[in-house]
Amino acid sequence: MSSDTTTTTQPAFSKIRQALFPIYTDELKKFLPIAFIMLCILFNYTVLRNTKDALIGTAAGAGIEAIPYLKSIFVMSSAIAFVVLYTKLSNMFSAEKLFYILTSAFLIFFGAFALVIYPNIASLHPDLDAVKALQTEFPRIKFLFSVWGVWTYSLFYVMSELWGSVMISLLFWQFANEVVRSNEAKRFYPIFVLIGNIALILSGYAVERLSAIRDSLPAGIDAWGVSLNYLMTLIVIMGIACMLVYRWLNKNVLTDPKYYDAAEPKKEKKKKPKMGVVDSFKYIFSNPYIGLIALLVLSYGMSINLVELIWKKQIAIQFFGDANGYNAFMGSFSKWTGIGTIAIIFMTKGVVSRFGWFAGAIVTPLVLALTGALFFTLILYGDVLNPQMFGLAVSATYMAVIVGMIQNIFTKGSKYALFDPTKEMAYIPLDQELKTKGKAVVDVIGGRLGKAAGGWTILGLFTVFSATDAMDVAPYLGFFIGAVVVLWIIGVVALSRRYNALVGRREELAK
């Protein structure tokens, strides 16, 4: 990081300013452009995340069931290929030029998809009857042929997933960590979390409105094609705005030593230990405390991904073949997720300090268990409950869609507000070696394996039972998710005891 001397003599903030916006006036020239870049990237990410699911989930010959194959095989292999490409490009271009190159490549693809690819899908996609014939002949991997049958949509899905990994996780945070000073980061980064949710609200509203445009179009017009044009135009505009602000920031702000001294030698940071999967498993089994943290992260990743798959299937059933309806609903969901997350963050401030670590850590699995149980009750016993739902003028499917939405909002909101902070707190009483190695292990086992394990679980069930629909394996998934959540809760109880014991021991030594 650059020198921290520029802001150390600044006056203290008032309590309200400290809580809401602890940014000094002379820092706005630096903070606002970085915040705007983040907002643009996350805005596009939400639009793309919703659109990719609508494309695959409502496509003839595909469906939500194709998503585990896309995530587990094609997205993963594409991410590996990108790492190789990025390594080569980073040796050829500066970080600034590489930002423009990669952002432009994404924008060109998404623009071309709306203007060139989508209007010609009839000639680009293979014959639907041929795809169905292969699916009938090879039922255990039928959804792999679904990926091929709508290969342009699959490519869009992969590129949308890469946008999140490349633009957010890699380029933005790499840039932010480079130019934001350490004393600034303590104040800038928490606000970035709120900005991320504001981007979620704005993009959700945009998706909702632009997908609902079908209601104003004359009969015979491809409403989904019109919506795609508007959405991808918005993607390109936000991407160009992002690059323009990035350029202005590099030219007019980061050349000023008041904000960033690029010539100043960086303090050599301790390299984060990189451990392979096998070594990570060995480390976990040899250290129960780290193993329990990994169990919590793994449990969240697996359970939320499995619930989401069945939930998205219910949305696809509710909006059968209506990509606009599907996308409009997902836009509304994104908007309310942003609003709900911000509200939960503010409402749960002080829960851990007042009630303890266990109270903060147990909320997320309990929320997922209660809402998940209600959700699976609705989808598994929909036929029985439909007469009761009739009195409410809704179907059991629609009720499951709404409950699934509420479940996602509350689970993700509680994750950001309570689960993530308590997880990080669990490292505090450990010695330095355990902190660094433990964090590396959880990144490998919990972060990566959580989502992958959910995808491979679904693929395994599809293969074993020759499932032709996600609902065929829903009862097994419900049981599996329940087992994972029980393990999660047991893990919270066990880790709480160890955490409190370590904290108590450190307090005794400090006396």
CSV table of N, CA and C in Angstrom, one decimal, residues 259-395:
chain,number,residue,atom,x,y,z
A,259,TYR,N,-2.9,11.1,-3.4
A,259,TYR,CA,-3.9,10.0,-3.4
A,259,TYR,C,-3.2,8.7,-3.6
A,260,TYR,N,-2.1,8.7,-4.3
A,260,TYR,CA,-1.4,7.4,-4.6
A,260,TYR,C,0.0,7.7,-5.1
A,261,ASP,N,1.0,7.1,-4.4
A,261,ASP,CA,2.4,7.2,-4.9
A,261,ASP,C,2.8,5.9,-5.4
A,262,ALA,N,2.7,5.8,-6.8
A,262,ALA,CA,3.1,4.6,-7.4
A,262,ALA,C,4.6,4.3,-7.4
A,263,ALA,N,5.4,5.3,-7.1
A,263,ALA,CA,6.8,5.1,-7.1
A,263,ALA,C,7.3,4.6,-5.7
A,264,GLU,N,6.5,4.7,-4.7
A,264,GLU,CA,6.9,4.3,-3.4
A,264,GLU,C,7.0,2.8,-3.3
A,265,PRO,N,8.1,2.3,-2.8
A,265,PRO,CA,8.2,0.8,-2.7
A,265,PRO,C,7.2,0.2,-1.8
A,266,LYS,N,6.6,-0.9,-2.1
A,266,LYS,CA,5.6,-1.5,-1.3
A,266,LYS,C,6.3,-2.3,-0.2
A,267,LYS,N,5.6,-2.4,0.9
A,267,LYS,CA,6.1,-3.3,2.0
A,267,LYS,C,5.9,-4.7,1.5
A,268,GLU,N,6.9,-5.5,1.7
A,268,GLU,CA,6.8,-6.8,1.2
A,268,GLU,C,5.8,-7.6,2.1
A,269,LYS,N,4.8,-8.1,1.5
A,269,LYS,CA,3.8,-8.8,2.3
A,269,LYS,C,4.2,-10.3,2.4
A,270,LYS,N,3.7,-10.8,3.6
A,270,LYS,CA,3.9,-12.3,3.7
A,270,LYS,C,3.1,-13.0,2.7
A,271,LYS,N,3.7,-13.9,2.0
A,271,LYS,CA,3.0,-14.7,1.0
A,271,LYS,C,2.0,-15.6,1.7
A,272,LYS,N,0.8,-15.6,1.2
A,272,LYS,CA,-0.2,-16.5,1.7
A,272,LYS,C,0.1,-17.9,1.3
A,273,PRO,N,0.1,-18.8,2.2
A,273,PRO,CA,0.5,-20.2,1.9
A,273,PRO,C,-0.5,-20.8,1.0
A,274,LYS,N,0.0,-21.4,-0.1
A,274,LYS,CA,-0.9,-22.1,-1.1
A,274,LYS,C,-0.8,-23.6,-0.8
A,275,MET,N,-1.9,-24.1,-0.5
A,275,MET,CA,-2.0,-25.6,-0.2
A,275,MET,C,-2.9,-26.3,-1.2
A,276,GLY,N,-2.4,-27.4,-1.6
A,276,GLY,CA,-3.2,-28.2,-2.5
A,276,GLY,C,-4.4,-28.9,-1.8
A,277,VAL,N,-5.3,-29.4,-2.5
A,277,VAL,CA,-6.5,-30.0,-1.9
A,277,VAL,C,-6.1,-31.2,-0.9
A,278,VAL,N,-5.2,-32.0,-1.3
A,278,VAL,CA,-4.8,-33.1,-0.5
A,278,VAL,C,-4.2,-32.6,0.8
A,279,ASP,N,-3.2,-31.6,0.7
A,279,ASP,CA,-2.6,-31.1,1.9
A,279,ASP,C,-3.6,-30.4,2.7
A,280,SER,N,-4.6,-29.7,2.1
A,280,SER,CA,-5.7,-29.0,2.9
A,280,SER,C,-6.5,-30.0,3.7
A,281,PHE,N,-6.9,-31.2,3.1
A,281,PHE,CA,-7.6,-32.2,3.8
A,281,PHE,C,-6.8,-32.7,5.0
A,282,LYS,N,-5.5,-32.9,4.8
A,282,LYS,CA,-4.6,-33.4,5.9
A,282,LYS,C,-4.6,-32.4,7.0
A,283,TYR,N,-4.5,-31.1,6.6
A,283,TYR,CA,-4.4,-30.0,7.6
A,283,TYR,C,-5.8,-30.0,8.4
A,284,ILE,N,-6.9,-30.1,7.7
A,284,ILE,CA,-8.2,-30.1,8.4
A,284,ILE,C,-8.3,-31.2,9.4
A,285,PHE,N,-8.0,-32.4,9.0
A,285,PHE,CA,-8.1,-33.6,9.8
A,285,PHE,C,-7.2,-33.5,11.0
A,286,SER,N,-6.1,-32.8,10.9
A,286,SER,CA,-5.1,-32.7,12.0
A,286,SER,C,-5.4,-31.5,12.9
A,287,ASN,N,-6.4,-30.7,12.5
A,287,ASN,CA,-6.7,-29.5,13.3
A,287,ASN,C,-8.2,-29.3,13.4
A,288,PRO,N,-8.9,-29.9,14.4
A,288,PRO,CA,-10.3,-29.8,14.5
A,288,PRO,C,-10.9,-28.4,14.4
A,289,TYR,N,-10.2,-27.5,15.0
A,289,TYR,CA,-10.8,-26.1,15.0
A,289,TYR,C,-10.9,-25.5,13.6
A,290,ILE,N,-9.8,-25.7,12.8
A,290,ILE,CA,-9.9,-25.2,11.4
A,290,ILE,C,-10.9,-26.1,10.6
A,291,GLY,N,-11.0,-27.4,10.9
A,291,GLY,CA,-11.9,-28.2,10.3
A,291,GLY,C,-13.3,-27.8,10.5
A,292,LEU,N,-13.6,-27.3,11.7
A,292,LEU,CA,-15.0,-26.8,12.0
A,292,LEU,C,-15.3,-25.6,11.2
A,293,ILE,N,-14.4,-24.7,11.0
A,293,ILE,CA,-14.6,-23.5,10.2
A,293,ILE,C,-14.9,-23.9,8.8
A,294,ALA,N,-14.1,-24.8,8.3
A,294,ALA,CA,-14.3,-25.3,6.9
A,294,ALA,C,-15.6,-25.9,6.7
A,295,LEU,N,-16.1,-26.7,7.8
A,295,LEU,CA,-17.4,-27.3,7.7
A,295,LEU,C,-18.5,-26.3,7.6
A,296,LEU,N,-18.4,-25.2,8.3
A,296,LEU,CA,-19.4,-24.2,8.2
A,296,LEU,C,-19.5,-23.6,6.8
A,297,VAL,N,-18.3,-23.2,6.3
A,297,VAL,CA,-18.3,-22.6,4.9
A,297,VAL,C,-18.8,-23.6,3.9
A,298,LEU,N,-18.3,-24.8,4.0
A,298,LEU,CA,-18.7,-25.9,3.0
A,298,LEU,C,-20.3,-26.1,3.1
A,299,SER,N,-20.8,-26.1,4.3
A,299,SER,CA,-22.2,-26.4,4.5
A,299,SER,C,-23.1,-25.3,3.9
A,300,TYR,N,-22.6,-24.0,4.1
A,300,TYR,CA,-23.4,-22.9,3.5
A,300,TYR,C,-23.4,-23.0,1.9
A,301,GLY,N,-22.2,-23.2,1.4
A,301,GLY,CA,-22.1,-23.3,-0.1
A,301,GLY,C,-22.9,-24.4,-0.7
A,302,MET,N,-22.9,-25.6,-0.1
A,302,MET,CA,-23.6,-26.7,-0.6
A,302,MET,C,-25.1,-26.5,-0.5
A,303,SER,N,-25.6,-26.1,0.7
A,303,SER,CA,-27.0,-26.0,1.0
A,303,SER,C,-27.7,-24.9,0.2
A,304,ILE,N,-27.1,-23.8,0.1
A,304,ILE,CA,-27.7,-22.7,-0.6
A,304,ILE,C,-27.7,-23.0,-2.1
A,305,ASN,N,-26.7,-23.6,-2.7
A,305,ASN,CA,-26.7,-23.9,-4.1
A,305,ASN,C,-27.8,-25.0,-4.4
A,306,LEU,N,-27.9,-26.0,-3.6
A,306,LEU,CA,-28.9,-27.0,-3.8
A,306,LEU,C,-30.4,-26.5,-3.7
A,307,VAL,N,-30.6,-25.6,-2.7
A,307,VAL,CA,-31.9,-25.0,-2.6
A,307,VAL,C,-32.2,-24.2,-3.8
A,308,GLU,N,-31.2,-23.4,-4.2
A,308,GLU,CA,-31.4,-22.5,-5.4
A,308,GLU,C,-31.8,-23.2,-6.6
A,309,LEU,N,-31.2,-24.4,-6.8
A,309,LEU,CA,-31.5,-25.1,-8.1
A,309,LEU,C,-33.0,-25.5,-8.1
A,310,ILE,N,-33.5,-26.1,-7.0
A,310,ILE,CA,-35.0,-26.5,-7.0
A,310,ILE,C,-35.9,-25.2,-7.1
A,311,TRP,N,-35.4,-24.1,-6.4
A,311,TRP,CA,-36.2,-22.9,-6.4
A,311,TRP,C,-36.3,-22.4,-7.9
A,312,LYS,N,-35.2,-22.3,-8.6
A,312,LYS,CA,-35.2,-21.8,-9.9
A,312,LYS,C,-36.0,-22.8,-10.8
A,313,LYS,N,-36.0,-24.0,-10.5
A,313,LYS,CA,-36.9,-24.9,-11.3
A,313,LYS,C,-38.4,-24.5,-11.1
A,314,GLN,N,-38.8,-24.2,-9.9
A,314,GLN,CA,-40.1,-23.7,-9.6
A,314,GLN,C,-40.4,-22.5,-10.4
A,315,ILE,N,-39.5,-21.6,-10.5
A,315,ILE,CA,-39.7,-20.3,-11.3
A,315,ILE,C,-39.9,-20.7,-12.7
A,316,ALA,N,-39.1,-21.6,-13.2
A,316,ALA,CA,-39.2,-22.0,-14.6
A,316,ALA,C,-40.6,-22.7,-14.9
A,317,ILE,N,-41.1,-23.4,-13.9
A,317,ILE,CA,-42.4,-24.0,-14.1
A,317,ILE,C,-43.5,-22.9,-14.1
A,318,GLN,N,-43.3,-21.9,-13.1
A,318,GLN,CA,-44.3,-20.9,-13.0
A,318,GLN,C,-44.3,-20.0,-14.3
A,319,PHE,N,-43.1,-19.8,-14.9
A,319,PHE,CA,-43.1,-18.9,-16.1
A,319,PHE,C,-42.7,-19.8,-17.3
A,320,PHE,N,-43.3,-20.9,-17.5
A,320,PHE,CA,-42.9,-21.9,-18.5
A,320,PHE,C,-42.8,-21.3,-19.9
A,321,GLY,N,-41.6,-21.3,-20.4
A,321,GLY,CA,-41.4,-20.8,-21.8
A,321,GLY,C,-41.4,-19.3,-21.9
A,322,ASP,N,-41.6,-18.6,-20.8
A,322,ASP,CA,-41.7,-17.1,-20.8
A,322,ASP,C,-40.4,-16.5,-20.2
A,323,ALA,N,-39.4,-16.3,-21.1
A,323,ALA,CA,-38.1,-15.8,-20.6
A,323,ALA,C,-38.3,-14.4,-20.0
A,324,ASN,N,-39.2,-13.6,-20.6
A,324,ASN,CA,-39.4,-12.2,-20.1
A,324,ASN,C,-40.0,-12.3,-18.7
A,325,GLY,N,-41.0,-13.2,-18.5
A,325,GLY,CA,-41.5,-13.3,-17.1
A,325,GLY,C,-40.5,-13.8,-16.1
A,326,TYR,N,-39.8,-14.8,-16.5
A,326,TYR,CA,-38.7,-15.3,-15.6
A,326,TYR,C,-37.7,-14.2,-15.2
A,327,ASN,N,-37.2,-13.5,-16.3
A,327,ASN,CA,-36.2,-12.5,-16.0
A,327,ASN,C,-36.8,-11.3,-15.2
A,328,ALA,N,-38.0,-10.9,-15.5
A,328,ALA,CA,-38.7,-9.8,-14.7
A,328,ALA,C,-38.8,-10.2,-13.2
A,329,PHE,N,-39.1,-11.5,-13.0
A,329,PHE,CA,-39.2,-11.9,-11.6
A,329,PHE,C,-37.9,-11.9,-10.9
A,330,MET,N,-36.8,-12.4,-11.6
A,330,MET,CA,-35.5,-12.4,-11.1
A,330,MET,C,-35.0,-11.0,-10.8
A,331,GLY,N,-35.4,-10.1,-11.7
A,331,GLY,CA,-35.0,-8.7,-11.5
A,331,GLY,C,-35.6,-8.1,-10.2
A,332,SER,N,-36.9,-8.5,-9.9
A,332,SER,CA,-37.5,-8.1,-8.7
A,332,SER,C,-36.9,-8.7,-7.5
A,333,PHE,N,-36.5,-10.0,-7.7
A,333,PHE,CA,-35.8,-10.7,-6.6
A,333,PHE,C,-34.5,-10.0,-6.2
A,334,SER,N,-33.7,-9.6,-7.3
A,334,SER,CA,-32.4,-9.0,-7.0
A,334,SER,C,-32.6,-7.6,-6.3
A,335,LYS,N,-33.6,-6.9,-6.7
A,335,LYS,CA,-33.9,-5.6,-6.1
A,335,LYS,C,-34.2,-5.8,-4.6
A,336,TRP,N,-35.1,-6.8,-4.3
A,336,TRP,CA,-35.5,-7.0,-2.9
A,336,TRP,C,-34.3,-7.6,-2.1
A,337,THR,N,-33.5,-8.4,-2.8
A,337,THR,CA,-32.3,-8.9,-2.1
A,337,THR,C,-31.4,-7.8,-1.6
A,338,GLY,N,-31.2,-6.8,-2.5
A,338,GLY,CA,-30.3,-5.6,-2.1
A,338,GLY,C,-31.0,-4.9,-0.9
A,339,ILE,N,-32.3,-4.6,-1.0
A,339,ILE,CA,-33.0,-3.9,0.0
A,339,ILE,C,-32.9,-4.7,1.3
A,340,GLY,N,-33.3,-6.0,1.2
A,340,GLY,CA,-33.3,-6.8,2.4
A,340,GLY,C,-31.9,-7.0,3.1
A,341,THR,N,-30.9,-7.1,2.3
A,341,THR,CA,-29.5,-7.3,2.9
A,341,THR,C,-29.1,-6.0,3.6
A,342,ILE,N,-29.4,-4.8,3.0
A,342,ILE,CA,-29.0,-3.6,3.7
A,342,ILE,C,-29.8,-3.5,5.0
A,343,ALA,N,-31.1,-3.8,5.0
A,343,ALA,CA,-31.9,-3.7,6.2
A,343,ALA,C,-31.4,-4.7,7.3
A,344,ILE,N,-31.1,-5.9,6.9
A,344,ILE,CA,-30.6,-6.9,7.8
A,344,ILE,C,-29.3,-6.5,8.4
A,345,ILE,N,-28.4,-5.9,7.6
A,345,ILE,CA,-27.1,-5.5,8.1
A,345,ILE,C,-27.2,-4.5,9.2
A,346,PHE,N,-28.1,-3.5,9.0
A,346,PHE,CA,-28.3,-2.4,10.0
A,346,PHE,C,-29.1,-3.0,11.2
A,347,MET,N,-30.1,-3.9,11.0
A,347,MET,CA,-30.9,-4.4,12.1
A,347,MET,C,-30.1,-5.3,13.0
A,348,THR,N,-29.1,-6.0,12.5
A,348,THR,CA,-28.4,-7.0,13.3
A,348,THR,C,-27.1,-6.5,13.8
A,349,LYS,N,-26.8,-5.1,13.6
A,349,LYS,CA,-25.6,-4.6,14.2
A,349,LYS,C,-25.7,-4.7,15.7
A,350,GLY,N,-24.6,-5.2,16.3
A,350,GLY,CA,-24.5,-5.4,17.8
A,350,GLY,C,-25.0,-6.7,18.3
A,351,VAL,N,-25.5,-7.6,17.4
A,351,VAL,CA,-26.0,-8.9,17.9
A,351,VAL,C,-24.9,-9.7,18.5
A,352,VAL,N,-23.7,-9.8,17.8
A,352,VAL,CA,-22.6,-10.6,18.3
A,352,VAL,C,-22.1,-10.0,19.6
A,353,SER,N,-21.9,-8.6,19.6
A,353,SER,CA,-21.3,-8.0,20.8
A,353,SER,C,-22.2,-8.1,22.0
A,354,ARG,N,-23.5,-8.2,21.8
A,354,ARG,CA,-24.5,-8.2,22.9
A,354,ARG,C,-24.8,-9.7,23.3
A,355,PHE,N,-25.0,-10.6,22.4
A,355,PHE,CA,-25.4,-11.9,22.7
A,355,PHE,C,-24.3,-13.0,22.5
A,356,GLY,N,-23.2,-12.6,21.9
A,356,GLY,CA,-22.1,-13.6,21.8
A,356,GLY,C,-21.9,-14.2,20.4
A,357,TRP,N,-20.8,-14.9,20.2
A,357,TRP,CA,-20.4,-15.4,18.9
A,357,TRP,C,-21.5,-16.5,18.5
A,358,PHE,N,-21.9,-17.3,19.4
A,358,PHE,CA,-22.8,-18.4,19.0
A,358,PHE,C,-24.1,-17.8,18.4
A,359,ALA,N,-24.7,-16.8,19.0
A,359,ALA,CA,-25.9,-16.2,18.6
A,359,ALA,C,-25.8,-15.7,17.1
A,360,GLY,N,-24.7,-15.1,16.8
A,360,GLY,CA,-24.5,-14.6,15.5
A,360,GLY,C,-24.3,-15.7,14.5
A,361,ALA,N,-23.5,-16.7,14.8
A,361,ALA,CA,-23.2,-17.8,13.9
A,361,ALA,C,-24.4,-18.8,13.6
A,362,ILE,N,-25.3,-18.9,14.6
A,362,ILE,CA,-26.4,-19.9,14.5
A,362,ILE,C,-27.5,-19.3,13.6
A,363,VAL,N,-27.6,-18.0,13.5
A,363,VAL,CA,-28.8,-17.5,12.8
A,363,VAL,C,-28.9,-18.0,11.3
A,364,THR,N,-27.9,-18.0,10.6
A,364,THR,CA,-27.9,-18.3,9.2
A,364,THR,C,-28.4,-19.8,8.9
A,365,PRO,N,-27.8,-20.8,9.6
A,365,PRO,CA,-28.3,-22.1,9.4
A,365,PRO,C,-29.8,-22.3,9.9
A,366,LEU,N,-30.2,-21.6,11.0
A,366,LEU,CA,-31.6,-21.7,11.4
A,366,LEU,C,-32.5,-21.1,10.4
A,367,VAL,N,-32.1,-19.9,9.8
A,367,VAL,CA,-33.0,-19.3,8.8
A,367,VAL,C,-33.1,-20.2,7.6
A,368,LEU,N,-32.0,-20.8,7.2
A,368,LEU,CA,-32.1,-21.7,6.0
A,368,LEU,C,-32.9,-22.9,6.3
A,369,ALA,N,-32.7,-23.5,7.5
A,369,ALA,CA,-33.5,-24.7,7.9
A,369,ALA,C,-35.0,-24.4,7.9
A,370,LEU,N,-35.4,-23.3,8.6
A,370,LEU,CA,-36.8,-23.1,8.7
A,370,LEU,C,-37.5,-22.7,7.4
A,371,THR,N,-36.9,-21.8,6.6
A,371,THR,CA,-37.4,-21.4,5.3
A,371,THR,C,-37.3,-22.5,4.3
A,372,GLY,N,-36.2,-23.3,4.4
A,372,GLY,CA,-36.0,-24.4,3.5
A,372,GLY,C,-37.0,-25.5,3.7
A,373,ALA,N,-37.3,-25.8,5.0
A,373,ALA,CA,-38.3,-26.8,5.3
A,373,ALA,C,-39.7,-26.4,4.7
A,374,LEU,N,-40.1,-25.2,4.9
A,374,LEU,CA,-41.3,-24.7,4.4
A,374,LEU,C,-41.3,-24.8,2.8
A,375,PHE,N,-40.2,-24.4,2.2
A,375,PHE,CA,-40.1,-24.4,0.8
A,375,PHE,C,-40.3,-25.9,0.2
A,376,PHE,N,-39.6,-26.8,0.8
A,376,PHE,CA,-39.6,-28.2,0.3
A,376,PHE,C,-41.0,-28.8,0.6
A,377,THR,N,-41.6,-28.4,1.7
A,377,THR,CA,-43.0,-28.9,2.0
A,377,THR,C,-43.9,-28.5,0.9
A,378,LEU,N,-43.8,-27.2,0.4
A,378,LEU,CA,-44.7,-26.7,-0.7
A,378,LEU,C,-44.4,-27.5,-2.0
A,379,ILE,N,-43.2,-27.8,-2.3
A,379,ILE,CA,-42.9,-28.4,-3.6
A,379,ILE,C,-43.2,-29.9,-3.6
A,380,LEU,N,-43.0,-30.6,-2.4
A,380,LEU,CA,-43.2,-32.0,-2.3
A,380,LEU,C,-44.6,-32.4,-2.1
A,381,TYR,N,-45.4,-31.5,-1.5
A,381,TYR,CA,-46.8,-31.8,-1.2
A,381,TYR,C,-47.7,-30.8,-1.8
A,382,GLY,N,-47.3,-30.3,-3.0
A,382,GLY,CA,-48.1,-29.3,-3.7
A,382,GLY,C,-49.4,-29.8,-4.1
A,383,ASP,N,-49.5,-31.0,-4.5
A,383,ASP,CA,-50.9,-31.6,-4.9
A,383,ASP,C,-51.8,-31.6,-3.7
A,384,VAL,N,-51.3,-31.9,-2.6
A,384,VAL,CA,-52.1,-32.0,-1.4
A,384,VAL,C,-52.5,-30.6,-0.9
A,385,LEU,N,-51.6,-29.6,-1.1
A,385,LEU,CA,-51.8,-28.3,-0.6
A,385,LEU,C,-52.6,-27.4,-1.5
A,386,ASN,N,-52.7,-27.8,-2.8
A,386,ASN,CA,-53.3,-26.9,-3.8
A,386,ASN,C,-54.7,-26.5,-3.4
A,387,PRO,N,-55.6,-27.4,-2.9
A,387,PRO,CA,-56.9,-26.9,-2.4
A,387,PRO,C,-56.9,-25.8,-1.4
A,388,GLN,N,-55.9,-25.9,-0.4
A,388,GLN,CA,-55.8,-24.9,0.6
A,388,GLN,C,-55.3,-23.6,0.0
A,389,MET,N,-54.3,-23.7,-1.0
A,389,MET,CA,-53.8,-22.5,-1.7
A,389,MET,C,-54.9,-21.9,-2.5
A,390,PHE,N,-55.8,-22.7,-3.0
A,390,PHE,CA,-56.9,-22.1,-3.9
A,390,PHE,C,-57.7,-21.0,-3.1
A,391,GLY,N,-57.8,-21.2,-1.8
A,391,GLY,CA,-58.5,-20.1,-1.0
A,391,GLY,C,-57.7,-18.8,-1.0
A,392,LEU,N,-56.4,-18.9,-1.2
A,392,LEU,CA,-55.6,-17.7,-1.3
A,392,LEU,C,-55.4,-17.2,-2.7
A,393,ALA,N,-56.1,-17.8,-3.7
A,393,ALA,CA,-56.0,-17.5,-5.1
A,393,ALA,C,-54.6,-17.6,-5.7
A,394,VAL,N,-53.8,-18.5,-5.1
A,394,VAL,CA,-52.5,-18.8,-5.7
A,394,VAL,C,-52.3,-20.3,-5.7
A,395,SER,N,-51.4,-20.8,-6.6
A,395,SER,CA,-51.1,-22.2,-6.7
A,395,SER,C,-49.9,-22.5,-5.7
